[in-house]
C-alpha positions as CSV (number, residue, x, y, z in Angstrom):
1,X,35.1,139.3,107.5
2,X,33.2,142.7,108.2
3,X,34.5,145.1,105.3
4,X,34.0,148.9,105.4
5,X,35.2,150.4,102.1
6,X,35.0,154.1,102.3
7,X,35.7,155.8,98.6
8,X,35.0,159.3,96.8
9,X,38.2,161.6,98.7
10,X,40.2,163.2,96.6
11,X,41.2,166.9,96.3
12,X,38.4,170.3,96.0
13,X,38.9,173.5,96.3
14,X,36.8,175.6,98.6
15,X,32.8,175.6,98.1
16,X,33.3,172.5,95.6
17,X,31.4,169.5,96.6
18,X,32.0,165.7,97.2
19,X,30.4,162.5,97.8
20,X,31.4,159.7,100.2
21,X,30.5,156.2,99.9
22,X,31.1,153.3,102.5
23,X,30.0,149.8,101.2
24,X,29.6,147.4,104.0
25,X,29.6,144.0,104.7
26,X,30.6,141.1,107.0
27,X,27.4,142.2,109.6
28,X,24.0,143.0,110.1
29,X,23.5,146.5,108.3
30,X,20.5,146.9,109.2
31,X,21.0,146.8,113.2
32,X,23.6,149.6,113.5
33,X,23.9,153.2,113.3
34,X,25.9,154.0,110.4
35,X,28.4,157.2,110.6
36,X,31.4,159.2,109.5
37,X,34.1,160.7,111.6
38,X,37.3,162.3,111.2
39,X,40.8,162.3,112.4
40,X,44.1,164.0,111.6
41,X,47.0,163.2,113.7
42,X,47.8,164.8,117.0
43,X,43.9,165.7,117.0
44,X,41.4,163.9,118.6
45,X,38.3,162.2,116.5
46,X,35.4,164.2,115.1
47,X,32.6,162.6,114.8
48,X,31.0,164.2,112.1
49,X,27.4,162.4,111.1
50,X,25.2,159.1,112.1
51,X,22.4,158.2,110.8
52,X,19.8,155.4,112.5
53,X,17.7,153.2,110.7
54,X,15.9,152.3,114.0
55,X,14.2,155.6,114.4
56,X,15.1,157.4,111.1
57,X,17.8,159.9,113.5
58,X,20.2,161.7,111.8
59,X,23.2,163.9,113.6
60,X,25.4,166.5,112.5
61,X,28.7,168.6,114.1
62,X,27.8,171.8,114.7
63,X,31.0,172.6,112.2
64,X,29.1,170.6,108.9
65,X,25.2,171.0,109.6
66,X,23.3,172.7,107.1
67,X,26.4,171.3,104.8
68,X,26.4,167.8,104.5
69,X,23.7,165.4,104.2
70,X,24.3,161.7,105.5
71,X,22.2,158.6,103.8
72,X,22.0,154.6,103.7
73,X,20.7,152.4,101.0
74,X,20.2,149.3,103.0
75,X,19.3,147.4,99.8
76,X,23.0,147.9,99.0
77,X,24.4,148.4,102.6
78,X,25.9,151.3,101.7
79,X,26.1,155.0,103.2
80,X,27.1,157.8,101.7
81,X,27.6,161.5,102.4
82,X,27.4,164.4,100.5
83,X,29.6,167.5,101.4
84,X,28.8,170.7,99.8
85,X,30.3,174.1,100.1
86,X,33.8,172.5,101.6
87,X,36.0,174.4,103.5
88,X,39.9,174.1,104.1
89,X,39.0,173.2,107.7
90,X,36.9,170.2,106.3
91,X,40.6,168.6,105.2
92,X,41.0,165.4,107.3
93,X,40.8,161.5,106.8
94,X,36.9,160.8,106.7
95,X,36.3,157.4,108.4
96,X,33.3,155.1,107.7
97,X,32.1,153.2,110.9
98,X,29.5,151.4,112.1
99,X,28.5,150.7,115.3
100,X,25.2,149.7,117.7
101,X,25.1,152.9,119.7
102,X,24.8,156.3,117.9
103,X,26.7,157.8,121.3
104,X,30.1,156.8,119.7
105,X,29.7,159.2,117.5
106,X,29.1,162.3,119.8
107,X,31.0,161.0,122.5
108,X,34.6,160.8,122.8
109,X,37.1,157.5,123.4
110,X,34.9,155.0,122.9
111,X,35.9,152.7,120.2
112,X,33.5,151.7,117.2
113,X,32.1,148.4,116.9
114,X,33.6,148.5,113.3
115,X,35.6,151.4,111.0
116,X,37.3,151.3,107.9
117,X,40.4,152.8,106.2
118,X,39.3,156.3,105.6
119,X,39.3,158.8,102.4
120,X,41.1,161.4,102.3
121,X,39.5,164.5,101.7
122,X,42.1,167.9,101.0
123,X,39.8,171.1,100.4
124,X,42.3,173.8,99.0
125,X,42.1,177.4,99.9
């Protein structure tokens, strides 16, 4: 069964930091872009970071660049990523995916090849 178990939500307040982790497994790690988006309800998907093992790509939202940094250990096929300086507007359910093109990420309505649960995050003002 493919498994992506996203953990390290919980509640900051603003400028704190956290750390996201999303162990995989069930599939080939190695031959998909690995990512994070986010959702609240009535809004449409963000996708907020990929990162390719292919070519080394990474990709950001305009709204976290110079903010969070997005990495993969594909000894332990895991990828994590590290928010700093959080904002309220950073609250939502971070989702780990996986998936063979990185244009599900940046695009919009196209379904992953694989997600998990989600974390919450809740950044308080």
């Amino acid at each position: 069964d493919v498994q992506l178990q996203a953990s390290g939500g919980g509640l900051v307040q603003t400028g704190g930091s956290l750390r996201l982790s999303c162990a995989a497994s069930g599939f080939p790690f190695n031959d998909y872009v690995m990512g994070w988006f986010r959702q609240d309800p009535d809004k449409e998907r963000e996708g907020v970071s990929y990162i390719s093992i292919t070519d080394g790509s990474t990709y950001y939202a305009d709204s976290v660049k110079g903010r969070f940094t997005i990495s993969r250990d594909n000894a332990k096929n895991t990828v994590y990523l590290q928010m700093n300086n959080l904002r309220p507007e950073d609250t939502s359910v971070y989702v780990c995916a996986a998936d063979r093109s990185p244009l599900t990420f940046t695009a919009r309505g196209f379904p992953y090849d694989y997600r998990g649960q989600g974390t919450l995050v809740t950044v308080s003002s």
